[in-house]
């Protein structure tokens, strides 16, 4: 008597069906995600303001912003196209990484779109004093491909997180050394004026400084020289729904071009 073949799927066949179904679901997910992002950008392109909404410091010709995932979807042509009294936000620092493993969810899209819109772009790493400086540098290097005309790399150091200042400084030096060696350009340190004077000081005087200090009309209150000044965190920028940090460069267009990646 001939035995009937079992109609039950083999283990291998079931596995292939699961993989095919999973692949289909992933394709559908990313297709819908792309459409959602496109819709978000179409919507945010209509965000317009009468003016920047803040007092611009006098005597500076080169203005810019800094952003991260917290700004959400950004319509970069609107950002670059906004102009008030001959002032345009012409450069942007974009958050790239944080700690050992975190990459800003909007970094790569912001990085590409800002460049295409005509912005001079730069990338920054949010430094965690609790982690290895070298390993954090490698995380930044893996994600950030600097090209000719980009701003130098930036390390954002704001807190000790319970770490002793001497340990923080050693780890920060590791980051700076590794990044400078890789990109062949001196990185910029971003921090608050008070944090710099209290915890960094002369040990880091050879690095360019991007200093945050608000509510000062014409310059930040800090003793050492500085390259960029984040003077306000409440800017209204076309194409961005949330409030945005605003900055100026301490120099003219010739000096600005000189600091860009050659």
PDB file of C-alpha atoms in Angstrom:
ATOM      1  CA  UNK A   1       0.000   0.000   0.000  1.00  0.00           C
ATOM      2  CA  UNK A   2       1.392   3.351  -1.088  1.00  0.00           C
ATOM      3  CA  UNK A   3       1.883   5.875   1.724  1.00  0.00           C
ATOM      4  CA  UNK A   4       0.547   9.382   1.205  1.00  0.00           C
ATOM      5  CA  UNK A   5       3.098  12.169   1.337  1.00  0.00           C
ATOM      6  CA  UNK A   6       2.584  14.442   4.274  1.00  0.00           C
ATOM      7  CA  UNK A   7       1.174  17.847   3.349  1.00  0.00           C
ATOM      8  CA  UNK A   8       2.766  19.378   6.392  1.00  0.00           C
ATOM      9  CA  UNK A   9       5.535  21.867   5.601  1.00  0.00           C
ATOM     10  CA  UNK A  10       9.019  20.883   6.507  1.00  0.00           C
ATOM     11  CA  UNK A  11      10.938  22.858   9.101  1.00  0.00           C
ATOM     12  CA  UNK A  12      13.079  24.418   6.366  1.00  0.00           C
ATOM     13  CA  UNK A  13      10.001  25.493   4.381  1.00  0.00           C
ATOM     14  CA  UNK A  14       8.425  27.070   7.458  1.00  0.00           C
ATOM     15  CA  UNK A  15      11.642  28.959   8.127  1.00  0.00           C
ATOM     16  CA  UNK A  16      11.701  30.312   4.574  1.00  0.00           C
ATOM     17  CA  UNK A  17       8.083  31.439   4.844  1.00  0.00           C
ATOM     18  CA  UNK A  18       8.837  33.248   8.098  1.00  0.00           C
ATOM     19  CA  UNK A  19      11.844  34.969   6.513  1.00  0.00           C
ATOM     20  CA  UNK A  20       9.825  36.020   3.457  1.00  0.00           C
ATOM     21  CA  UNK A  21       7.008  37.353   5.612  1.00  0.00           C
ATOM     22  CA  UNK A  22       9.511  39.202   7.790  1.00  0.00           C
ATOM     23  CA  UNK A  23      11.188  40.704   4.732  1.00  0.00           C
ATOM     24  CA  UNK A  24       7.850  41.869   3.371  1.00  0.00           C
ATOM     25  CA  UNK A  25       6.954  43.483   6.702  1.00  0.00           C
ATOM     26  CA  UNK A  26      10.319  45.296   6.822  1.00  0.00           C
ATOM     27  CA  UNK A  27       9.903  46.612   3.276  1.00  0.00           C
ATOM     28  CA  UNK A  28       6.387  47.811   4.103  1.00  0.00           C
ATOM     29  CA  UNK A  29       7.615  49.431   7.331  1.00  0.00           C
ATOM     30  CA  UNK A  30      10.415  51.397   5.689  1.00  0.00           C
ATOM     31  CA  UNK A  31       8.175  52.414   2.774  1.00  0.00           C
ATOM     32  CA  UNK A  32       5.581  53.802   5.178  1.00  0.00           C
ATOM     33  CA  UNK A  33       8.323  55.420   7.277  1.00  0.00           C
ATOM     34  CA  UNK A  34       9.736  57.201   4.214  1.00  0.00           C
ATOM     35  CA  UNK A  35       6.277  58.461   3.287  1.00  0.00           C
ATOM     36  CA  UNK A  36       5.761  59.671   6.869  1.00  0.00           C
ATOM     37  CA  UNK A  37       9.071  61.558   6.800  1.00  0.00           C
ATOM     38  CA  UNK A  38       8.156  63.105   3.452  1.00  0.00           C
ATOM     39  CA  UNK A  39       4.817  64.187   4.878  1.00  0.00           C
ATOM     40  CA  UNK A  40       6.523  65.681   7.939  1.00  0.00           C
ATOM     41  CA  UNK A  41       8.893  67.706   5.751  1.00  0.00           C
ATOM     42  CA  UNK A  42       6.067  68.881   3.508  1.00  0.00           C
ATOM     43  CA  UNK A  43       4.187  70.064   6.586  1.00  0.00           C
ATOM     44  CA  UNK A  44       7.158  71.786   8.240  1.00  0.00           C
ATOM     45  CA  UNK A  45       8.006  73.601   5.005  1.00  0.00           C
ATOM     46  CA  UNK A  46       4.990  75.806   5.700  1.00  0.00           C
ATOM     47  CA  UNK A  47       6.348  76.939   9.093  1.00  0.00           C
ATOM     48  CA  UNK A  48       7.090  80.679   8.747  1.00  0.00           C
ATOM     49  CA  UNK A  49       7.933  83.432  11.223  1.00  0.00           C
ATOM     50  CA  UNK A  50       7.827  87.202  10.939  1.00  0.00           C
ATOM     51  CA  UNK A  51      11.393  87.441  12.249  1.00  0.00           C
ATOM     52  CA  UNK A  52      13.984  85.457  14.203  1.00  0.00           C
ATOM     53  CA  UNK A  53      12.196  86.433  17.425  1.00  0.00           C
ATOM     54  CA  UNK A  54      15.385  87.293  19.323  1.00  0.00           C
ATOM     55  CA  UNK A  55      17.800  90.192  19.663  1.00  0.00           C
ATOM     56  CA  UNK A  56      20.685  89.631  17.272  1.00  0.00           C
ATOM     57  CA  UNK A  57      24.040  90.687  18.753  1.00  0.00           C
ATOM     58  CA  UNK A  58      25.503  93.690  16.914  1.00  0.00           C
ATOM     59  CA  UNK A  59      28.736  93.606  14.947  1.00  0.00           C
ATOM     60  CA  UNK A  60      28.580  90.027  13.619  1.00  0.00           C
ATOM     61  CA  UNK A  61      28.042  89.146   9.975  1.00  0.00           C
ATOM     62  CA  UNK A  62      28.123  85.341  10.032  1.00  0.00           C
ATOM     63  CA  UNK A  63      25.192  83.682  11.769  1.00  0.00           C
ATOM     64  CA  UNK A  64      24.146  80.074  12.229  1.00  0.00           C
ATOM     65  CA  UNK A  65      22.204  77.525  14.247  1.00  0.00           C
ATOM     66  CA  UNK A  66      22.719  74.134  15.869  1.00  0.00           C
ATOM     67  CA  UNK A  67      20.213  71.285  15.804  1.00  0.00           C
ATOM     68  CA  UNK A  68      19.574  67.717  16.891  1.00  0.00           C
ATOM     69  CA  UNK A  69      16.737  65.207  16.746  1.00  0.00           C
ATOM     70  CA  UNK A  70      14.872  67.431  19.223  1.00  0.00           C
ATOM     71  CA  UNK A  71      14.104  69.880  16.406  1.00  0.00           C
ATOM     72  CA  UNK A  72      12.218  67.107  14.585  1.00  0.00           C
ATOM     73  CA  UNK A  73      11.769  67.291  10.819  1.00  0.00           C
ATOM     74  CA  UNK A  74      13.517  70.310   9.252  1.00  0.00           C
ATOM     75  CA  UNK A  75      12.871  71.881   5.866  1.00  0.00           C
ATOM     76  CA  UNK A  76      16.389  73.070   5.075  1.00  0.00           C
ATOM     77  CA  UNK A  77      15.610  75.238   2.021  1.00  0.00           C
ATOM     78  CA  UNK A  78      13.332  77.296   4.288  1.00  0.00           C
ATOM     79  CA  UNK A  79      16.076  77.583   6.917  1.00  0.00           C
ATOM     80  CA  UNK A  80      18.645  78.867   4.460  1.00  0.00           C
ATOM     81  CA  UNK A  81      16.136  80.999   2.604  1.00  0.00           C
ATOM     82  CA  UNK A  82      15.088  82.980   5.690  1.00  0.00           C
ATOM     83  CA  UNK A  83      16.574  86.472   5.699  1.00  0.00           C
ATOM     84  CA  UNK A  84      16.009  89.435   8.014  1.00  0.00           C
ATOM     85  CA  UNK A  85      17.816  92.759   7.657  1.00  0.00           C
ATOM     86  CA  UNK A  86      20.527  91.123   5.519  1.00  0.00           C
ATOM     87  CA  UNK A  87      21.042  88.368   8.126  1.00  0.00           C
ATOM     88  CA  UNK A  88      20.833  84.721   7.060  1.00  0.00           C
ATOM     89  CA  UNK A  89      21.542  81.588   9.073  1.00  0.00           C
ATOM     90  CA  UNK A  90      24.351  80.341   6.844  1.00  0.00           C
ATOM     91  CA  UNK A  91      25.969  77.594   8.928  1.00  0.00           C
ATOM     92  CA  UNK A  92      24.748  74.773  11.133  1.00  0.00           C
ATOM     93  CA  UNK A  93      26.251  72.432  13.691  1.00  0.00           C
ATOM     94  CA  UNK A  94      24.367  69.101  13.662  1.00  0.00           C
ATOM     95  CA  UNK A  95      24.405  66.572  16.490  1.00  0.00           C
ATOM     96  CA  UNK A  96      25.954  63.350  15.226  1.00  0.00           C
ATOM     97  CA  UNK A  97      26.695  61.105  18.194  1.00  0.00           C
ATOM     98  CA  UNK A  98      26.560  60.739  21.970  1.00  0.00           C
ATOM     99  CA  UNK A  99      28.550  58.480  24.249  1.00  0.00           C
ATOM    100  CA  UNK A 100      29.719  55.116  22.907  1.00  0.00           C
ATOM    101  CA  UNK A 101      26.836  53.888  20.748  1.00  0.00           C
ATOM    102  CA  UNK A 102      24.179  56.552  20.234  1.00  0.00           C
ATOM    103  CA  UNK A 103      23.806  58.160  16.810  1.00  0.00           C
ATOM    104  CA  UNK A 104      21.307  61.001  16.523  1.00  0.00           C
ATOM    105  CA  UNK A 105      18.302  59.590  14.662  1.00  0.00           C
ATOM    106  CA  UNK A 106      18.109  62.517  12.262  1.00  0.00           C
ATOM    107  CA  UNK A 107      21.832  63.107  11.796  1.00  0.00           C
ATOM    108  CA  UNK A 108      22.414  61.527   8.403  1.00  0.00           C
ATOM    109  CA  UNK A 109      19.327  63.113   6.851  1.00  0.00           C
ATOM    110  CA  UNK A 110      20.097  66.534   8.343  1.00  0.00           C
ATOM    111  CA  UNK A 111      23.724  66.175   7.252  1.00  0.00           C
ATOM    112  CA  UNK A 112      22.777  65.541   3.636  1.00  0.00           C
ATOM    113  CA  UNK A 113      19.821  67.926   3.366  1.00  0.00           C
ATOM    114  CA  UNK A 114      21.571  70.890   4.995  1.00  0.00           C
ATOM    115  CA  UNK A 115      24.420  70.617   2.492  1.00  0.00           C
ATOM    116  CA  UNK A 116      22.032  70.380  -0.455  1.00  0.00           C
ATOM    117  CA  UNK A 117      20.212  73.510   0.751  1.00  0.00           C
ATOM    118  CA  UNK A 118      23.446  75.525   0.727  1.00  0.00           C
ATOM    119  CA  UNK A 119      24.291  75.532   4.438  1.00  0.00           C
ATOM    120  CA  UNK A 120      27.875  75.223   5.685  1.00  0.00           C
ATOM    121  CA  UNK A 121      27.633  72.230   7.990  1.00  0.00           C
ATOM    122  CA  UNK A 122      29.502  70.875  10.991  1.00  0.00           C
ATOM    123  CA  UNK A 123      28.980  67.845  13.244  1.00  0.00           C
ATOM    124  CA  UNK A 124      29.244  67.536  17.012  1.00  0.00           C
ATOM    125  CA  UNK A 125      29.564  64.764  19.566  1.00  0.00           C
ATOM    126  CA  UNK A 126      27.839  64.993  22.954  1.00  0.00           C
ATOM    127  CA  UNK A 127      30.528  63.875  25.398  1.00  0.00           C
ATOM    128  CA  UNK A 128      29.812  61.650  28.398  1.00  0.00           C
ATOM    129  CA  UNK A 129      32.516  62.036  31.030  1.00  0.00           C
ATOM    130  CA  UNK A 130      31.658  58.580  32.393  1.00  0.00           C
ATOM    131  CA  UNK A 131      32.895  56.855  29.211  1.00  0.00           C
ATOM    132  CA  UNK A 132      36.215  56.323  27.432  1.00  0.00           C
ATOM    133  CA  UNK A 133      37.237  59.350  25.413  1.00  0.00           C
ATOM    134  CA  UNK A 134      38.922  57.258  22.722  1.00  0.00           C
ATOM    135  CA  UNK A 135      35.922  54.957  22.262  1.00  0.00           C
ATOM    136  CA  UNK A 136      33.609  57.963  22.008  1.00  0.00           C
ATOM    137  CA  UNK A 137      35.898  59.443  19.370  1.00  0.00           C
ATOM    138  CA  UNK A 138      35.735  56.231  17.345  1.00  0.00           C
ATOM    139  CA  UNK A 139      31.940  56.305  17.488  1.00  0.00           C
ATOM    140  CA  UNK A 140      31.990  59.859  16.067  1.00  0.00           C
ATOM    141  CA  UNK A 141      34.503  58.932  13.364  1.00  0.00           C
ATOM    142  CA  UNK A 142      32.388  55.950  12.257  1.00  0.00           C
ATOM    143  CA  UNK A 143      29.384  58.192  11.616  1.00  0.00           C
ATOM    144  CA  UNK A 144      30.858  61.472  10.350  1.00  0.00           C
ATOM    145  CA  UNK A 145      32.443  61.819   6.938  1.00  0.00           C
ATOM    146  CA  UNK A 146      33.804  65.363   6.800  1.00  0.00           C
ATOM    147  CA  UNK A 147      34.378  66.822   3.358  1.00  0.00           C
ATOM    148  CA  UNK A 148      35.990  69.910   1.885  1.00  0.00           C
ATOM    149  CA  UNK A 149      34.112  73.014   3.005  1.00  0.00           C
ATOM    150  CA  UNK A 150      32.717  71.480   6.209  1.00  0.00           C
ATOM    151  CA  UNK A 151      33.314  72.948   9.660  1.00  0.00           C
ATOM    152  CA  UNK A 152      35.821  71.236  11.990  1.00  0.00           C
ATOM    153  CA  UNK A 153      34.536  68.488  14.316  1.00  0.00           C
ATOM    154  CA  UNK A 154      33.090  69.566  17.662  1.00  0.00           C
ATOM    155  CA  UNK A 155      32.957  67.974  21.102  1.00  0.00           C
ATOM    156  CA  UNK A 156      30.106  69.153  23.351  1.00  0.00           C
ATOM    157  CA  UNK A 157      31.125  68.876  27.026  1.00  0.00           C
ATOM    158  CA  UNK A 158      28.635  70.231  29.570  1.00  0.00           C
ATOM    159  CA  UNK A 159      28.530  67.998  32.656  1.00  0.00           C
ATOM    160  CA  UNK A 160      30.731  65.919  34.940  1.00  0.00           C
ATOM    161  CA  UNK A 161      28.092  63.250  35.676  1.00  0.00           C
ATOM    162  CA  UNK A 162      29.770  62.657  39.026  1.00  0.00           C
ATOM    163  CA  UNK A 163      33.213  62.084  37.496  1.00  0.00           C
ATOM    164  CA  UNK A 164      36.211  63.803  39.049  1.00  0.00           C
ATOM    165  CA  UNK A 165      37.323  66.822  36.964  1.00  0.00           C
ATOM    166  CA  UNK A 166      40.816  65.407  36.465  1.00  0.00           C
ATOM    167  CA  UNK A 167      39.368  62.180  35.024  1.00  0.00           C
ATOM    168  CA  UNK A 168      36.997  64.124  32.783  1.00  0.00           C
ATOM    169  CA  UNK A 169      39.884  66.173  31.429  1.00  0.00           C
ATOM    170  CA  UNK A 170      41.949  63.081  30.606  1.00  0.00           C
ATOM    171  CA  UNK A 171      39.050  61.463  28.776  1.00  0.00           C
ATOM    172  CA  UNK A 172      38.311  64.676  26.905  1.00  0.00           C
ATOM    173  CA  UNK A 173      41.957  64.878  25.817  1.00  0.00           C
ATOM    174  CA  UNK A 174      41.684  61.313  24.501  1.00  0.00           C
ATOM    175  CA  UNK A 175      38.716  62.339  22.336  1.00  0.00           C
ATOM    176  CA  UNK A 176      40.436  65.448  21.034  1.00  0.00           C
ATOM    177  CA  UNK A 177      43.666  63.611  20.234  1.00  0.00           C
ATOM    178  CA  UNK A 178      41.933  60.761  18.396  1.00  0.00           C
ATOM    179  CA  UNK A 179      39.676  63.042  16.358  1.00  0.00           C
ATOM    180  CA  UNK A 180      42.471  65.475  15.467  1.00  0.00           C
ATOM    181  CA  UNK A 181      44.661  62.588  14.328  1.00  0.00           C
ATOM    182  CA  UNK A 182      41.923  61.176  12.095  1.00  0.00           C
ATOM    183  CA  UNK A 183      40.623  64.365  10.458  1.00  0.00           C
ATOM    184  CA  UNK A 184      43.937  66.251  10.549  1.00  0.00           C
ATOM    185  CA  UNK A 185      42.263  69.367  11.938  1.00  0.00           C
ATOM    186  CA  UNK A 186      42.008  70.754  15.466  1.00  0.00           C
ATOM    187  CA  UNK A 187      38.549  70.036  16.940  1.00  0.00           C
ATOM    188  CA  UNK A 188      36.369  72.733  18.489  1.00  0.00           C
ATOM    189  CA  UNK A 189      35.290  72.526  22.134  1.00  0.00           C
ATOM    190  CA  UNK A 190      31.695  73.548  22.899  1.00  0.00           C
ATOM    191  CA  UNK A 191      30.728  74.319  26.478  1.00  0.00           C
ATOM    192  CA  UNK A 192      29.214  76.913  28.764  1.00  0.00           C
ATOM    193  CA  UNK A 193      31.388  79.809  29.862  1.00  0.00           C
ATOM    194  CA  UNK A 194      31.151  78.854  33.522  1.00  0.00           C
ATOM    195  CA  UNK A 195      31.968  75.175  32.870  1.00  0.00           C
ATOM    196  CA  UNK A 196      35.011  76.105  30.801  1.00  0.00           C
ATOM    197  CA  UNK A 197      36.470  78.430  33.410  1.00  0.00           C
ATOM    198  CA  UNK A 198      35.716  76.088  36.295  1.00  0.00           C
ATOM    199  CA  UNK A 199      36.822  72.742  34.846  1.00  0.00           C
ATOM    200  CA  UNK A 200      38.841  73.204  31.616  1.00  0.00           C
ATOM    201  CA  UNK A 201      40.847  76.417  31.682  1.00  0.00           C
ATOM    202  CA  UNK A 202      44.415  76.734  30.420  1.00  0.00           C
ATOM    203  CA  UNK A 203      44.840  73.014  29.705  1.00  0.00           C
ATOM    204  CA  UNK A 204      42.590  73.451  26.650  1.00  0.00           C
ATOM    205  CA  UNK A 205      43.502  76.982  25.597  1.00  0.00           C
ATOM    206  CA  UNK A 206      45.014  75.781  22.303  1.00  0.00           C
ATOM    207  CA  UNK A 207      41.667  74.438  21.072  1.00  0.00           C
ATOM    208  CA  UNK A 208      39.109  76.679  19.336  1.00  0.00           C
ATOM    209  CA  UNK A 209      36.176  77.449  21.608  1.00  0.00           C
ATOM    210  CA  UNK A 210      32.466  77.559  20.869  1.00  0.00           C
ATOM    211  CA  UNK A 211      31.051  79.127  24.009  1.00  0.00           C
ATOM    212  CA  UNK A 212      27.477  79.197  25.242  1.00  0.00           C
ATOM    213  CA  UNK A 213      26.533  82.273  27.220  1.00  0.00           C
ATOM    214  CA  UNK A 214      23.079  83.868  27.088  1.00  0.00           C
ATOM    215  CA  UNK A 215      21.595  87.275  27.853  1.00  0.00           C
ATOM    216  CA  UNK A 216      24.771  89.165  27.029  1.00  0.00           C
ATOM    217  CA  UNK A 217      24.204  91.852  24.369  1.00  0.00           C
ATOM    218  CA  UNK A 218      27.501  92.001  22.471  1.00  0.00           C
ATOM    219  CA  UNK A 219      29.867  89.179  23.518  1.00  0.00           C
ATOM    220  CA  UNK A 220      30.100  86.224  25.917  1.00  0.00           C
ATOM    221  CA  UNK A 221      31.516  86.792  29.371  1.00  0.00           C
ATOM    222  CA  UNK A 222      34.678  84.705  29.204  1.00  0.00           C
ATOM    223  CA  UNK A 223      38.349  85.646  29.488  1.00  0.00           C
ATOM    224  CA  UNK A 224      39.892  83.573  26.708  1.00  0.00           C
ATOM    225  CA  UNK A 225      39.456  83.974  22.945  1.00  0.00           C
ATOM    226  CA  UNK A 226      36.527  82.224  21.265  1.00  0.00           C
ATOM    227  CA  UNK A 227      35.514  81.267  17.736  1.00  0.00           C
ATOM    228  CA  UNK A 228      31.749  80.730  17.969  1.00  0.00           C
ATOM    229  CA  UNK A 229      29.195  82.095  20.424  1.00  0.00           C
ATOM    230  CA  UNK A 230      25.845  80.471  21.164  1.00  0.00           C
ATOM    231  CA  UNK A 231      24.033  83.558  22.395  1.00  0.00           C
ATOM    232  CA  UNK A 232      20.380  82.477  22.447  1.00  0.00           C
ATOM    233  CA  UNK A 233      18.334  79.265  22.530  1.00  0.00           C
ATOM    234  CA  UNK A 234      14.965  80.769  21.610  1.00  0.00           C
ATOM    235  CA  UNK A 235      15.327  81.533  17.909  1.00  0.00           C
ATOM    236  CA  UNK A 236      12.424  81.261  15.450  1.00  0.00           C
ATOM    237  CA  UNK A 237      13.702  79.749  12.221  1.00  0.00           C
ATOM    238  CA  UNK A 238      11.615  79.083   9.115  1.00  0.00           C
ATOM    239  CA  UNK A 239      11.208  75.371   8.453  1.00  0.00           C
ATOM    240  CA  UNK A 240      11.682  74.410  12.132  1.00  0.00           C
ATOM    241  CA  UNK A 241       8.766  74.102  14.552  1.00  0.00           C
ATOM    242  CA  UNK A 242      10.670  74.224  17.842  1.00  0.00           C
ATOM    243  CA  UNK A 243      12.860  76.946  19.306  1.00  0.00           C
ATOM    244  CA  UNK A 244      16.400  76.804  17.961  1.00  0.00           C
ATOM    245  CA  UNK A 245      19.865  77.700  19.287  1.00  0.00           C
ATOM    246  CA  UNK A 246      21.424  80.659  17.475  1.00  0.00           C
ATOM    247  CA  UNK A 247      25.142  81.383  17.057  1.00  0.00           C
ATOM    248  CA  UNK A 248      27.603  83.828  15.557  1.00  0.00           C
ATOM    249  CA  UNK A 249      31.139  83.420  14.238  1.00  0.00           C
ATOM    250  CA  UNK A 250      33.790  85.712  15.694  1.00  0.00           C
ATOM    251  CA  UNK A 251      35.312  87.013  12.472  1.00  0.00           C
ATOM    252  CA  UNK A 252      34.704  87.987   8.872  1.00  0.00           C
ATOM    253  CA  UNK A 253      34.041  85.815   5.809  1.00  0.00           C
ATOM    254  CA  UNK A 254      37.780  85.434   5.080  1.00  0.00           C
ATOM    255  CA  UNK A 255      38.479  84.055   8.564  1.00  0.00           C
ATOM    256  CA  UNK A 256      35.418  81.827   8.307  1.00  0.00           C
ATOM    257  CA  UNK A 257      36.652  80.237   5.073  1.00  0.00           C
ATOM    258  CA  UNK A 258      40.070  79.700   6.639  1.00  0.00           C
ATOM    259  CA  UNK A 259      38.692  77.407   9.360  1.00  0.00           C
ATOM    260  CA  UNK A 260      36.786  75.114   6.982  1.00  0.00           C
ATOM    261  CA  UNK A 261      38.066  71.656   6.050  1.00  0.00           C
ATOM    262  CA  UNK A 262      40.498  72.177   3.121  1.00  0.00           C
TER     263      UNK A 262
END
